[in-house]
């Protein structure tokens, strides 16, 4: 007889000749609630109540302080370091970013259409906590609401007028360029972005509301390593998640205040764009966010989300009807089709040729349009797709956890519909309306002869040579994309369009004598006092036409909605309110998530802690803005993107844990079946010196251990496999040493010997993989060859500790009695004690 998948074994595994002890599984499953074993610090001192994980909280605060001080005191070095790190990640790990996103998407699609989609994030009889409208408003406001105000106009326009990987061909029709601009924007805001939130949301919602686990990032790893999440590894995951969340929210808060300040200045020129005003904005947002987070999700965050989502709908629908509605609807339908057509190719594109070598000889091959630069800018992937994937991933613990928190009682299929499908449809409509309007506005501005000045002074001083000052005026004679030239009229102080280049500048004659030296200060004063007329290059006085590509990103949104005549000022005001409230909802939900993680997943942490983390966000953004300006904030933003690399690896494990959790819940995988009594992470997490020494020993003596393990299990060819492993291991080490010697002695002509070293290492890993797979199959353990390979690839000494432990006990042999034995008192006792304590071992 064989035991049923998902049922606990009626007897524990036999360890050698010992009597069967009451073995407890690493993971408790199938309806059992899992007991929390986290470290707690609790204090109830009148109105000040604390309930937190002291290791996670204190470590996070100290690391954050040190990091912020570095970004402030050495902002140039910090910015350069993170920029260099991001470029290195693009050059080295683009394949990992791109490939992992595709795999996650495929896994979620498989879950959606499988029986797992019917499982609830909660007990089977639970109902959703929030109605569909409120739920969508909250997850959207937390996830991307504020980003769409910033990028909704700017990104499609950047792709339309700027250097673009997909529109490098100068012979490409302009309409096709515009369509590609929309398509690339859709790609960056589509399924590949939202998928990271969905993965975190599914597993956290499932483990928290169905299995009773704490809502914190370390819980995601419970299906893989069981109780070991309650050690230093789990704390490290939570600390890292808190840092990435805080950095992401703070940079958005700091950079967002610049957009708010620009918007206020756009509406009223008396409100200066200054650091003082931006600090006031930060603390105004922080004050509202603090009030919101105190009242909790059900009141403050919920109502603010509903309000700001409603404001966004008002702006979006007004622009839809003020714009050429049929144009927008045509573009929406057309762009979705274009996106679906190119989704697979874009989703797997890594810019391999652009990141490798320039297209030298392109002109000789009749590809003159490339100008020797390949099919696009070599840094395009770094500045766009990798930036986006790193940014989405770094926000995944924050947004994913918040979405999980508000999704109790929904099935996984409902969750995917609401957290992936619906946001994509809504986001695409938003991008179509405002991105389409931006492209149309840019074209209409060109029809009016508007173009961009090359110089935006006032930055001149008496130290500048008069000849150089004259060149400044000449530089103002610029040609637009359409070939028109704007310059100063002979008798006017306003710019006029000229059909040809070479317009005269009589203005210079007012200040320069025959020697070209007199009147320099007068010219400087005049230029600095009258720079405002240069703005007429960018927009008409009535603002119905605006050259958006001449403007900063913060200005583009307001310039676009201002083109709608009498409704322009109203749209600017309503947009400004929406931007501020979206920042508030991101700040308050971010504060709540950080507090929950620092409080071991307690979903109702004390108010004192909520206020603390909300104020930390405001103080961090203020310190960076005042001390380092946009460069410090940019350094922190780039650091968040760089943090996306390690979090990509974390998400790969989380994806594996999600599938395993759902498989165990439905009985497709037996959580109580035989398993290695020593987990791969035990040498790093346990306090058993024998495991430490075993791991260190097997760094150097794996072939010998491999032979002993295979021999004791009666495997044929044990000696041959061990000898081959020894040859591969020794060759790998010897060739690595040879490569090191070559680095310091290049005359030895051994360049590239490392390539052969890694060939031998992969051969060694393959042999260890085969051994683990053979032993696992011998005892019917859960797993697959892919897991065996990656375990051997990264931690082969730990793999050998596992195999040695099995071998020392004469094998782990699960008893397979008939089903009637499941009703014995012993079986009842095992199930009674079925908690998530570690499996007792003799190791």
mmCIF file of C-alpha atoms in Angstrom, residues 15-16 18 21 23 26 228 675-683 686-695 798 800-810 812 838-843:
data_model
loop_
_atom_site.group_PDB
_atom_site.id
_atom_site.type_symbol
_atom_site.label_atom_id
_atom_site.label_comp_id
_atom_site.label_asym_id
_atom_site.label_seq_id
_atom_site.Cartn_x
_atom_site.Cartn_y
_atom_site.Cartn_z
ATOM 1 C CA UNK A 15 16.512 5.893 11.791
ATOM 2 C CA UNK A 16 18.784 2.878 11.603
ATOM 3 C CA UNK A 18 16.403 2.893 16.686
ATOM 4 C CA UNK A 21 10.423 8.334 17.748
ATOM 5 C CA UNK A 23 8.876 12.559 14.529
ATOM 6 C CA UNK A 26 9.240 20.544 9.271
ATOM 7 C CA UNK A 228 14.073 28.158 9.949
ATOM 8 C CA UNK A 675 12.542 14.199 3.511
ATOM 9 C CA UNK A 676 16.143 14.923 4.359
ATOM 10 C CA UNK A 677 16.396 15.377 8.114
ATOM 11 C CA UNK A 678 18.936 18.170 7.485
ATOM 12 C CA UNK A 679 17.803 21.063 5.305
ATOM 13 C CA UNK A 680 20.170 22.848 2.939
ATOM 14 C CA UNK A 681 20.182 25.908 5.172
ATOM 15 C CA UNK A 682 20.791 24.056 8.451
ATOM 16 C CA UNK A 683 24.596 24.486 8.385
ATOM 17 C CA UNK A 686 21.446 25.682 13.321
ATOM 18 C CA UNK A 687 23.613 25.609 16.434
ATOM 19 C CA UNK A 688 24.924 22.107 15.738
ATOM 20 C CA UNK A 689 28.746 22.243 15.350
ATOM 21 C CA UNK A 690 28.722 18.868 13.610
ATOM 22 C CA UNK A 691 26.865 20.397 10.667
ATOM 23 C CA UNK A 692 29.302 23.297 10.509
ATOM 24 C CA UNK A 693 32.337 21.031 10.449
ATOM 25 C CA UNK A 694 30.644 18.733 7.953
ATOM 26 C CA UNK A 695 30.014 21.643 5.629
ATOM 27 C CA UNK A 798 25.416 21.476 2.225
ATOM 28 C CA UNK A 800 26.850 16.493 0.887
ATOM 29 C CA UNK A 801 25.931 17.091 4.548
ATOM 30 C CA UNK A 802 22.387 16.043 3.664
ATOM 31 C CA UNK A 803 23.562 12.885 1.925
ATOM 32 C CA UNK A 804 26.011 11.978 4.691
ATOM 33 C CA UNK A 805 23.295 12.310 7.327
ATOM 34 C CA UNK A 806 21.100 9.900 5.398
ATOM 35 C CA UNK A 807 24.006 7.490 4.928
ATOM 36 C CA UNK A 808 25.068 7.472 8.577
ATOM 37 C CA UNK A 809 21.635 6.239 9.624
ATOM 38 C CA UNK A 810 21.583 3.326 7.229
ATOM 39 C CA UNK A 812 15.736 6.959 5.947
ATOM 40 C CA UNK A 838 11.790 21.272 13.740
ATOM 41 C CA UNK A 839 12.152 17.584 12.921
ATOM 42 C CA UNK A 840 14.063 15.842 15.658
ATOM 43 C CA UNK A 841 17.277 14.369 14.356
ATOM 44 C CA UNK A 842 20.313 12.579 15.740
ATOM 45 C CA UNK A 843 22.708 14.726 13.744
#
